């Protein structure tokens, strides 16, 4: 639809909705057009929580796999937030438009709630009522309420059932970080399910793809259990794309038009506190503060990156590979990240992003699509991150789960350990580049790779407190059957470097998640401990060998020889 007529439509719809709001009480479902059937086929979700609010999401889609099935008018949808799941104590409610031009998606930004509190929410329209979701607000600065953080990535629909989500939904997480590859653009038939429609590359195609995924009951349960923070990786658009460069040889303008449609569909289907994109650009890097216990830095390593050096697979480094001008984050996001790593009083800095951060040597080759392909910017980011008291990096993308020690010199395990990276595994996407046992054998030889599992699917649950981190790498028994059991494959326990408790609240009434100013002064503790103490004591079951090796082995050669090695 041309921009002018689309804007005209939106303006007219907004006026109609304003009139509807005047006519109707906030508890009366209202619609400008009939809803032909149950529109809540895609479930509900919440996300991007703050100290006093959260974004509530749904999309009206009575015929989800064929464009949604809604009439072309905007529709007014009622939302309610209550302290109980019977909705006898409704504490907030309102009407939000489901805009036709945005796939009748609803993003209700709720404010005025109590900090550090659980709620229930639901939507209704024309007599239809949605499933009920649970959500919560964040603790206010400087509270240090413990955080139970789930993390997941890579959920290829055709590759497997979402047994991981069925289990993640009952882990009791306060928050789930989804690190990308929420959908896969490719179609076709996998081991358990089929994806109709071929490769998605239009707005309609991406919408139907999200609808297919979101119709899954296990994914819906996972979303309904707690708020999520969502970032994208490559497959939300196109495998291994870089900025304006497609995987395949298409010109930049053509790819950017595709990217605009993919980004719009992503926005339409995620509970994000962002303005809908109107073109190929959408800045999604943002922060969530959990009191002064943890600060989540959510990154975008796809949209702003320069093209992979030497090709986007496992390669020997080639000339220009370490050019400091090559970037994963872009200059603006890098500055934003480094600024945000300056806050005093925060115990845990959690960098939640897409791709493996630590060096992953496969013989003498590295994966040019990961941080290994952008070593100069990694060094700048690591210099700021390793100065923090307790850095934790979360990554996904490569369809394996791992625990990695982040040393002062990332590839020198004789230097002090400064932090931890958890590669959170894949919900359903298989590790297919080489036999899983082969890559496990290769990475087991890398000293800082403490643990790796490429054979099984799962997710990670991290418990953060003021004094410790306890992480569990969870794996499901199967993804080829609709139900599965879950077990803990590996645990990581770290004592936190002590951080003095801030004395004065600075943001208790804010409605954004900006948290403390970078220059917020730290208090001294009664025992006079300092914020930048010695590196955390680590307890890694199964521990690391201390003989790091980059020596080429024959498994490494076999892995390196694979033509495509992409998550
Ligand atoms: Ca990926
Ligand atoms: Fe993936």
Coordinates of C-alpha atoms and ligand atoms in Angstrom, one line a residue:
X1 CA 0.0 0.0 0.0
X2 CA 1.4 3.4 -0.9
X3 CA 2.6 5.4 2.1
X4 CA 0.1 8.2 1.6
X5 CA -3.0 6.1 1.5
X6 CA -1.7 4.0 4.3
X7 CA -1.2 7.1 6.5
X8 CA -4.7 8.3 5.5
X9 CA -6.2 5.0 6.5
X10 CA -4.4 5.2 9.9
X11 CA -5.5 8.7 10.5
X12 CA -9.1 7.8 9.8
X13 CA -8.9 4.7 11.9
X14 CA -7.4 6.7 14.8
X15 CA -10.3 9.1 14.7
X16 CA -12.8 6.3 14.7
X17 CA -11.1 4.7 17.6
X18 CA -11.1 8.0 19.5
X19 CA -14.8 8.2 19.0
X20 CA -15.2 4.6 20.1
X21 CA -13.2 5.4 23.3
X22 CA -15.6 8.3 24.0
X23 CA -18.7 6.3 23.5
X24 CA -17.7 3.2 25.5
X25 CA -16.6 2.4 29.0
X26 CA -13.1 0.9 29.2
X27 CA -14.5 -2.5 30.3
X28 CA -16.9 -2.8 27.3
X29 CA -15.4 -4.6 24.3
X30 CA -15.8 -2.5 21.2
X31 CA -15.1 -3.0 17.6
X32 CA -15.5 -1.0 14.4
X33 CA -16.1 -4.2 12.4
X34 CA -17.3 -7.7 13.1
X35 CA -14.8 -10.3 14.1
X36 CA -15.8 -13.5 12.2
X37 CA -14.4 -16.1 14.6
X38 CA -12.2 -16.5 17.7
X39 CA -9.4 -14.0 17.0
X40 CA -7.1 -15.1 19.8
X41 CA -5.5 -18.0 17.9
X42 CA -2.0 -16.7 18.4
X43 CA -2.1 -16.4 22.2
X44 CA -0.9 -13.5 24.3
X45 CA 2.5 -12.2 25.3
X46 CA 4.1 -9.5 27.5
X47 CA 7.5 -7.9 27.4
X48 CA 10.0 -5.1 28.0
X49 CA 8.9 -4.7 31.7
X50 CA 9.7 -1.5 33.7
X51 CA 9.3 -0.7 37.3
X52 CA 5.7 0.4 36.7
X53 CA 4.6 -1.2 33.5
X54 CA 4.9 -3.8 30.7
X55 CA 3.9 -4.1 27.1
X56 CA 0.9 -6.5 26.5
X57 CA 0.7 -8.1 23.1
X58 CA -1.8 -10.0 21.0
X59 CA -2.9 -10.1 17.4
X60 CA -6.4 -10.7 16.1
X61 CA -6.2 -13.5 13.6
X62 CA -9.3 -15.7 13.2
X63 CA -7.6 -17.3 10.1
X64 CA -4.0 -17.1 11.2
X65 CA -2.3 -19.0 8.4
X66 CA -4.0 -17.1 5.6
X67 CA -3.4 -13.4 6.3
X68 CA -5.2 -13.4 9.6
X69 CA -8.8 -13.4 8.3
X70 CA -9.8 -10.0 9.7
X71 CA -11.9 -7.4 7.9
X72 CA -9.8 -4.4 6.6
X73 CA -10.9 -2.1 9.4
X74 CA -9.1 -1.3 12.6
X75 CA -10.7 -2.8 15.7
X76 CA -10.8 -1.6 19.3
X77 CA -9.6 -4.2 21.8
X78 CA -10.0 -4.1 25.5
X79 CA -7.2 -5.2 27.9
X80 CA -7.3 -5.8 31.6
X81 CA -4.6 -6.3 34.2
X82 CA -5.5 -7.9 37.6
X83 CA -3.8 -9.1 40.6
X84 CA -5.7 -12.5 40.4
X85 CA -6.3 -14.9 37.5
X86 CA -10.1 -14.6 38.1
X87 CA -9.9 -10.9 37.4
X88 CA -11.8 -10.0 40.5
X89 CA -9.2 -7.3 41.3
X90 CA -8.7 -5.4 38.1
X91 CA -6.0 -2.7 38.7
X92 CA -5.7 -1.4 35.1
X93 CA -7.6 -1.5 31.9
X94 CA -7.9 0.3 28.6
X95 CA -8.7 0.1 24.9
X96 CA -6.0 -0.2 22.3
X97 CA -6.4 -0.3 18.5
X98 CA -5.7 -3.4 16.5
X99 CA -4.5 -1.6 13.4
X100 CA -5.3 -3.3 10.2
X101 CA -2.2 -2.0 8.5
X102 CA -0.2 -3.6 11.3
X103 CA -1.8 -7.0 11.0
X104 CA -4.3 -6.2 13.7
X105 CA -1.6 -6.5 16.2
X106 CA -2.1 -4.9 19.7
X107 CA 0.7 -3.4 21.7
X108 CA -0.7 -2.0 25.0
X109 CA 1.9 -0.1 27.0
X110 CA 0.6 -0.4 30.5
X111 CA 1.8 2.0 33.2
X112 CA 1.0 2.9 36.8
X113 CA 1.5 -0.6 38.2
X114 CA 3.4 -1.5 41.4
X115 CA 7.1 -2.3 41.1
X116 CA 8.3 -5.9 41.6
X117 CA 4.8 -7.3 41.4
X118 CA 3.2 -10.2 39.4
X119 CA -0.1 -9.6 37.5
X120 CA -2.5 -11.4 35.2
X121 CA -3.7 -9.9 31.9
X122 CA -6.2 -10.7 29.1
X123 CA -7.8 -9.1 26.1
X124 CA -11.4 -9.1 24.8
X125 CA -13.2 -8.0 21.7
X126 CA -16.7 -8.6 20.6
X127 CA -17.5 -11.2 23.2
X128 CA -14.3 -13.1 22.5
X129 CA -11.8 -13.3 25.4
X130 CA -8.2 -14.2 25.1
X131 CA -6.2 -16.7 27.2
X132 CA -4.8 -15.2 30.4
X133 CA -1.1 -14.4 30.7
X134 CA 1.1 -13.7 33.7
X135 CA 3.5 -10.8 33.8
X136 CA 5.4 -8.7 36.2
X137 CA 7.1 -5.4 36.8
X138 CA 10.8 -5.0 37.6
X139 CA 12.1 -4.1 41.0
X140 CA 12.8 -0.4 41.5
X141 CA 16.3 0.9 41.9
X142 CA 18.2 0.0 44.1
X143 CA 16.4 -3.2 45.2
X144 CA 18.2 -6.4 44.7
X145 CA 15.3 -8.8 44.3
X146 CA 16.7 -12.1 42.9
X147 CA 16.2 -12.6 39.2
X148 CA 15.4 -16.0 37.6
X149 CA 16.2 -15.4 33.9
X150 CA 15.4 -17.9 31.2
X151 CA 17.1 -17.7 27.8
X152 CA 16.4 -19.4 24.5
X153 CA 17.1 -19.1 20.8
X154 CA 16.6 -20.8 17.5
X155 CA 13.2 -22.5 17.2
X156 CA 12.9 -23.9 13.7
X157 CA 9.3 -25.1 13.4
X158 CA 10.0 -27.8 10.9
X159 CA 13.0 -29.2 12.9
X160 CA 11.1 -30.1 16.1
X161 CA 8.3 -29.7 18.5
X162 CA 8.6 -27.0 21.1
X163 CA 9.1 -29.4 24.1
X164 CA 11.7 -26.9 25.4
X165 CA 9.0 -24.2 25.6
X166 CA 6.6 -26.5 27.4
X167 CA 9.2 -27.0 30.1
X168 CA 10.5 -23.4 30.1
X169 CA 6.9 -22.3 30.7
X170 CA 6.9 -24.0 34.1
X171 CA 10.4 -23.0 35.3
X172 CA 9.1 -20.1 37.2
X173 CA 11.2 -17.5 35.4
X174 CA 10.8 -13.8 36.1
X175 CA 11.9 -12.9 32.6
X176 CA 12.8 -14.8 29.4
X177 CA 15.4 -13.4 26.9
X178 CA 14.9 -14.7 23.4
X179 CA 18.1 -14.2 21.5
X180 CA 17.0 -14.6 17.9
X181 CA 16.0 -17.0 15.1
X182 CA 12.4 -16.8 16.4
X183 CA 11.2 -17.8 12.9
X184 CA 13.1 -19.2 10.0
X185 CA 12.5 -17.7 6.6
X186 CA 12.9 -21.0 4.8
X187 CA 10.0 -23.3 4.1
X188 CA 9.8 -27.0 3.5
X189 CA 9.4 -30.2 5.5
X190 CA 11.6 -31.2 8.4
X191 CA 11.7 -34.3 10.6
X192 CA 8.4 -33.5 12.3
X193 CA 6.6 -30.6 10.8
X194 CA 6.0 -28.8 7.5
X195 CA 6.3 -25.1 6.8
X196 CA 3.9 -24.0 4.0
X197 CA 4.7 -21.2 1.6
X198 CA 8.3 -21.6 0.7
X199 CA 10.9 -19.0 1.6
X200 CA 9.3 -15.9 3.3
X201 CA 10.4 -12.7 1.6
X202 CA 7.3 -10.5 1.7
X203 CA 5.2 -8.9 4.4
X204 CA 2.4 -11.4 3.8
X205 CA 4.9 -14.3 3.8
X206 CA 6.6 -13.2 7.1
X207 CA 3.2 -12.6 8.7
X208 CA 2.0 -16.1 7.9
X209 CA 5.3 -17.5 9.1
X210 CA 4.9 -15.8 12.5
X211 CA 1.3 -17.0 12.7
X212 CA 2.4 -20.6 12.0
X213 CA 4.9 -20.4 14.8
X214 CA 2.8 -18.5 17.2
X215 CA -0.1 -20.9 16.8
X216 CA 2.0 -23.5 18.6
X217 CA 0.5 -24.1 22.1
X218 CA 3.9 -24.7 23.8
X219 CA 5.3 -21.4 22.5
X220 CA 2.0 -19.7 23.6
X221 CA 2.4 -21.2 27.1
X222 CA 6.0 -20.0 27.3
X223 CA 5.0 -16.5 26.4
X224 CA 2.0 -16.5 28.8
X225 CA 4.2 -17.5 31.7
X226 CA 6.2 -14.3 32.2
X227 CA 7.4 -11.2 30.3
X228 CA 10.0 -11.7 27.5
X229 CA 12.7 -9.5 26.1
X230 CA 13.2 -10.3 22.4
X231 CA 15.9 -9.5 20.0
X232 CA 16.3 -10.8 16.4
X233 CA 19.1 -12.6 14.6
X234 CA 19.4 -13.4 10.9
X235 CA 16.6 -15.8 10.2
X236 CA 13.9 -13.3 11.0
X237 CA 15.0 -11.8 7.6
X238 CA 17.5 -13.9 5.7
X239 CA 20.2 -16.4 6.7
X240 CA 23.5 -14.8 7.7
X241 CA 22.6 -11.4 6.3
X242 CA 24.8 -8.4 7.3
X243 CA 23.4 -4.9 7.4
X244 CA 22.2 -4.2 3.9
X245 CA 23.9 -7.3 2.4
X246 CA 21.8 -10.3 1.7
X247 CA 23.0 -13.9 1.8
X248 CA 22.4 -14.2 -1.9
X249 CA 23.5 -11.9 -4.6
X250 CA 20.6 -9.4 -4.7
X251 CA 21.1 -5.7 -4.9
X252 CA 21.0 -3.6 -1.8
X253 CA 17.7 -1.8 -2.6
X254 CA 15.9 -5.0 -3.2
X255 CA 17.2 -6.5 0.0
X256 CA 16.4 -3.4 2.1
X257 CA 12.8 -3.6 0.8
X258 CA 12.7 -7.1 2.0
X259 CA 14.3 -6.2 5.3
X260 CA 11.6 -3.5 5.9
X261 CA 8.8 -6.1 5.5
X262 CA 10.6 -8.6 7.7
X263 CA 11.2 -6.0 10.4
X264 CA 7.6 -4.8 10.3
X265 CA 6.3 -8.4 10.7
X266 CA 8.7 -8.9 13.6
X267 CA 7.4 -5.8 15.3
X268 CA 3.8 -6.9 14.7
X269 CA 4.4 -10.2 16.5
X270 CA 6.6 -9.3 19.5
X271 CA 5.7 -7.6 22.8
X272 CA 8.3 -4.9 22.3
X273 CA 8.3 -1.3 23.6
X274 CA 9.3 0.1 20.2
X275 CA 7.6 2.2 17.6
X276 CA 6.5 0.3 14.5
X277 CA 9.1 0.7 11.7
X278 CA 8.2 2.6 8.5
X279 CA 11.2 1.5 6.5
X280 CA 14.2 -0.8 6.6
X281 CA 15.6 0.5 9.8
X282 CA 14.5 -0.2 13.4
X283 CA 16.8 0.3 16.4
X284 CA 16.1 -2.5 18.8
X285 CA 19.0 -2.3 21.2
X286 CA 17.7 -1.4 24.6
X287 CA 18.1 -2.1 28.3
X288 CA 16.1 -3.6 31.1
X289 CA 17.1 -2.9 34.7
X290 CA 16.3 -5.3 37.5
X291 CA 16.7 -2.9 40.4
X292 CA 20.4 -2.7 41.1
X293 CA 20.9 -6.4 40.9
X294 CA 21.2 -6.7 37.1
X295 CA 21.2 -4.7 34.0
X296 CA 20.3 -6.4 30.7
X297 CA 21.9 -4.9 27.6
X298 CA 20.0 -6.2 24.6
X299 CA 22.0 -5.9 21.4
X300 CA 21.4 -6.1 17.7
X301 CA 24.4 -7.6 15.9
X302 CA 22.7 -8.0 12.5
X303 CA 21.3 -4.7 11.3
X304 CA 24.3 -2.5 11.8
X305 CA 27.1 -4.8 10.9
X306 CA 29.6 -4.6 8.0
X307 CA 29.7 -7.6 5.8
X308 CA 31.4 -10.8 7.0
X309 CA 35.1 -10.8 6.1
X310 CA 36.5 -13.6 4.0
X311 CA 32.9 -15.0 3.5
X312 CA 30.4 -15.9 6.2
X313 CA 31.4 -19.4 7.1
X314 CA 34.4 -21.0 8.9
X315 CA 37.4 -19.4 7.4
X316 CA 41.1 -18.8 7.9
X317 CA 41.4 -15.1 8.7
X318 CA 42.1 -13.1 5.6
X319 CA 43.5 -9.6 5.0
X320 CA 41.2 -6.9 6.5
X321 CA 39.6 -9.3 8.9
X322 CA 40.8 -7.3 11.9
X323 CA 40.2 -3.8 10.5
X324 CA 39.1 -1.7 13.4
X325 CA 36.5 -0.1 11.2
X326 CA 34.6 -3.4 10.7
X327 CA 31.7 -3.4 13.1
X328 CA 29.0 -5.7 14.4
X329 CA 27.1 -3.1 16.4
X330 CA 27.6 0.1 14.3
X331 CA 29.2 3.2 15.9
X332 CA 26.0 4.5 17.6
X333 CA 25.2 1.2 19.3
X334 CA 28.8 0.7 20.4
X335 CA 28.8 4.1 22.1
X336 CA 25.5 3.3 23.7
X337 CA 26.7 0.0 25.0
X338 CA 30.0 1.4 26.4
X339 CA 28.1 4.3 28.1
X340 CA 25.7 1.8 29.6
X341 CA 28.5 -0.3 31.0
X342 CA 29.5 2.7 33.2
X343 CA 26.8 2.5 35.9
X344 CA 27.9 2.2 39.5
X345 CA 26.0 0.0 41.9
X346 CA 24.9 -2.7 39.4
X347 CA 25.9 -6.2 40.4
X348 CA 25.4 -8.1 37.2
X349 CA 25.8 -6.8 33.6
X350 CA 24.1 -9.3 31.3
X351 CA 24.8 -8.8 27.7
X352 CA 22.0 -10.6 25.9
X353 CA 22.7 -10.9 22.2
X354 CA 22.7 -13.3 19.2
X355 CA 26.1 -14.7 18.4
X356 CA 29.0 -16.4 20.2
X357 CA 31.2 -13.8 21.8
X358 CA 34.2 -15.9 23.0
X359 CA 36.9 -17.1 20.6
X360 CA 35.8 -20.4 19.0
X361 CA 38.9 -21.7 17.2
X362 CA 38.3 -24.6 14.9
X363 CA 41.9 -25.4 14.2
X364 CA 43.1 -22.2 12.7
X365 CA 39.7 -21.2 11.2
X366 CA 37.0 -19.1 12.9
X367 CA 33.3 -18.5 12.2
X368 CA 33.3 -15.2 10.4
X369 CA 29.6 -14.7 11.3
X370 CA 30.3 -14.6 15.0
X371 CA 32.3 -12.1 17.1
X372 CA 35.4 -14.0 16.0
X373 CA 34.8 -12.3 12.6
X374 CA 34.9 -8.8 14.2
X375 CA 37.9 -9.0 16.6
X376 CA 38.7 -5.3 16.8
X377 CA 35.2 -4.3 18.0
X378 CA 35.1 -7.4 20.3
X379 CA 38.3 -6.1 22.0
X380 CA 36.8 -2.6 22.5
X381 CA 33.6 -4.1 24.0
X382 CA 35.5 -6.6 26.1
X383 CA 37.7 -3.9 27.5
X384 CA 34.6 -2.2 28.9
X385 CA 32.8 -5.4 29.9
X386 CA 35.7 -7.0 31.7
X387 CA 36.1 -3.9 33.9
X388 CA 32.6 -4.6 35.3
X389 CA 32.3 -6.5 38.5
X390 CA 30.2 -9.4 37.1
X391 CA 29.9 -9.7 33.4
X392 CA 27.6 -12.4 31.9
X393 CA 27.2 -12.8 28.1
X394 CA 24.3 -14.8 26.7
X395 CA 24.3 -15.9 23.1
X396 CA 22.5 -18.3 20.7
X397 CA 22.6 -18.8 17.0
X398 CA 24.8 -21.9 16.6
X399 CA 22.4 -24.6 17.9
X400 CA 24.6 -25.9 20.7
X401 CA 24.7 -25.2 24.4
X402 CA 27.9 -24.2 26.1
X403 CA 29.5 -22.7 29.1
X404 CA 32.6 -20.6 28.4
X405 CA 35.0 -18.8 30.7
X406 CA 35.8 -15.3 29.7
X407 CA 39.4 -14.5 30.6
X408 CA 41.1 -11.2 30.8
X409 CA 42.7 -12.2 27.5
X410 CA 39.9 -14.1 25.9
X411 CA 42.1 -16.7 24.4
X412 CA 44.6 -17.0 27.2
X413 CA 43.3 -19.1 30.0
X414 CA 46.3 -18.4 32.1
X415 CA 44.9 -14.8 32.6
X416 CA 42.3 -14.1 35.3
X417 CA 38.7 -15.1 34.6
X418 CA 36.5 -12.0 34.4
X419 CA 33.2 -13.4 33.3
X420 CA 31.1 -16.1 31.8
X421 CA 29.4 -16.7 28.5
X422 CA 26.4 -19.1 28.2
X423 CA 25.5 -20.2 24.8
X424 CA 21.8 -21.0 25.5
X425 CA 21.3 -23.8 23.0
X426 CA 18.4 -24.1 20.5
X427 CA 14.7 -24.8 21.3
X428 CA 14.4 -27.0 18.2
X429 CA 16.9 -26.1 15.5
X430 CA 19.3 -29.0 14.9
X431 CA 23.0 -28.8 14.8
X432 CA 23.5 -30.1 11.2
X433 CA 26.8 -28.6 10.0
X434 CA 28.8 -31.6 11.1
X435 CA 28.0 -34.6 13.4
X436 CA 27.5 -33.0 16.9
X437 CA 30.0 -35.3 18.4
X438 CA 32.7 -34.0 16.1
X439 CA 32.2 -30.3 17.1
X440 CA 32.0 -31.3 20.7
X441 CA 35.3 -33.1 20.3
X442 CA 36.9 -30.0 18.7
X443 CA 35.6 -27.5 21.3
X444 CA 36.4 -29.7 24.3
X445 CA 40.0 -29.1 23.4
X446 CA 39.6 -25.4 23.8
X447 CA 40.4 -24.6 27.4
X448 CA 37.9 -21.8 27.9
X449 CA 35.1 -23.8 26.5
X450 CA 34.1 -25.5 29.8
X451 CA 31.2 -27.5 28.5
X452 CA 29.5 -28.0 25.1
X453 CA 26.4 -30.0 24.0
X454 CA 25.6 -29.9 20.3
X455 CA 23.5 -33.1 20.3
X456 CA 20.5 -32.0 22.4
X457 CA 18.0 -29.2 22.4
X458 CA 17.0 -26.9 25.3
X459 CA 17.4 -23.6 27.0
X460 CA 19.1 -22.0 30.0
X461 CA 17.8 -20.8 33.4
X462 CA 20.0 -18.4 35.3
X463 CA 19.4 -17.5 38.9
X464 CA 21.1 -14.2 39.9
X465 CA 21.4 -12.9 43.4
X466 CA 23.5 -10.3 45.1
X467 CA 26.1 -12.9 46.0
X468 CA 26.0 -15.6 43.3
X469 CA 24.9 -16.9 39.9
X470 CA 23.6 -20.4 39.5
X471 CA 22.9 -21.4 35.9
X472 CA 21.4 -24.6 34.6
X473 CA 21.8 -25.7 31.0
X474 CA 18.6 -27.7 30.5
X475 CA 18.0 -30.2 27.7
X476 CA 14.8 -32.0 26.7
X477 CA 14.6 -35.7 26.1
X478 CA 13.2 -35.3 22.5
X479 CA 11.9 -32.8 20.0
X480 CA 10.5 -35.4 17.6
X481 CA 7.6 -36.2 20.0
X482 CA 5.1 -33.6 21.2
X483 CA 6.0 -34.0 24.8
X484 CA 9.4 -34.6 26.6
X485 CA 11.1 -34.7 29.9
X486 CA 13.8 -32.2 30.8
X487 CA 17.1 -32.6 32.7
X488 CA 19.9 -30.4 33.8
X489 CA 22.9 -31.1 31.5
X490 CA 25.3 -28.8 33.2
X491 CA 25.4 -26.2 35.9
X492 CA 27.6 -23.1 36.4
X493 CA 28.0 -21.6 39.9
X494 CA 29.8 -18.3 40.5
X495 CA 30.3 -16.2 43.5
X496 CA 29.6 -12.6 42.7
X497 CA 32.2 -10.0 43.1
X498 CA 30.7 -7.8 45.9
X499 CA 29.2 -4.5 44.8
X500 CA 28.4 -1.8 47.3
X501 CA 24.6 -1.2 47.7
X502 CA 23.6 2.1 46.3
X503 CA 22.1 4.3 49.1
X504 CA 19.5 6.5 47.4
X505 CA 16.8 5.6 44.9
X506 CA 17.3 7.5 41.7
X507 CA 14.6 6.1 39.4
X508 CA 11.7 4.9 41.6
X509 CA 9.1 6.8 39.7
X510 CA 10.5 6.5 36.2
X511 CA 8.3 4.8 33.6
X512 CA 11.3 3.8 31.4
X513 CA 14.0 1.3 31.9
X514 CA 16.8 3.7 31.7
X515 CA 17.9 2.9 35.3
X516 CA 20.6 4.8 37.0
X517 CA 22.6 7.5 35.3
X518 CA 26.1 6.3 34.3
X519 CA 27.6 8.6 36.9
X520 CA 25.3 7.6 39.8
X521 CA 27.6 7.5 42.8
X522 CA 28.1 4.2 44.6
X523 CA 27.7 4.0 48.3
X524 CA 30.4 2.5 50.5
X525 CA 29.4 -0.6 52.4
X526 CA 29.9 -0.9 56.1
X527 CA 32.8 -3.2 55.5
X528 CA 34.3 -0.8 53.0
X529 CA 34.3 -3.3 50.1
X530 CA 34.9 -1.7 46.7
X531 CA 32.9 -2.2 43.5
X532 CA 35.8 -3.4 41.4
X533 CA 37.1 -6.2 43.5
X534 CA 38.9 -9.3 42.5
X535 CA 37.4 -11.6 39.9
X536 CA 34.7 -13.9 41.0
X537 CA 35.6 -17.3 42.5
X538 CA 34.4 -19.9 40.0
X539 CA 33.1 -23.4 40.5
X540 CA 32.7 -25.2 37.3
X541 CA 31.7 -28.8 37.6
X542 CA 33.8 -30.8 35.3
X543 CA 36.3 -27.9 35.3
X544 CA 38.6 -26.8 32.5
X545 CA 41.8 -28.3 31.5
X546 CA 44.5 -25.7 31.5
X547 CA 46.2 -26.6 28.3
X548 CA 44.5 -24.4 25.7
X549 CA 45.2 -25.5 22.3
X550 CA 44.7 -24.1 18.9
X551 CA 46.5 -27.0 17.3
X552 CA 44.8 -28.3 14.2
X553 CA 43.4 -31.7 14.8
X554 CA 41.7 -33.9 12.3
X555 CA 38.2 -33.3 13.8
X556 CA 38.9 -29.6 13.5
X557 CA 39.9 -30.0 9.9
X558 CA 36.6 -31.9 9.3
X559 CA 34.5 -29.2 10.9
X560 CA 36.4 -26.4 9.2
X561 CA 35.9 -28.1 5.8
X562 CA 32.2 -27.8 6.0
X563 CA 30.9 -25.4 3.4
X564 CA 28.3 -23.7 5.6
X565 CA 28.3 -23.5 9.3
X566 CA 25.5 -21.2 10.3
X567 CA 22.9 -21.1 13.1
Ligands
LIG1 CA1 21.2 -17.3 13.5
LIG2 FE1 19.4 -20.6 14.3

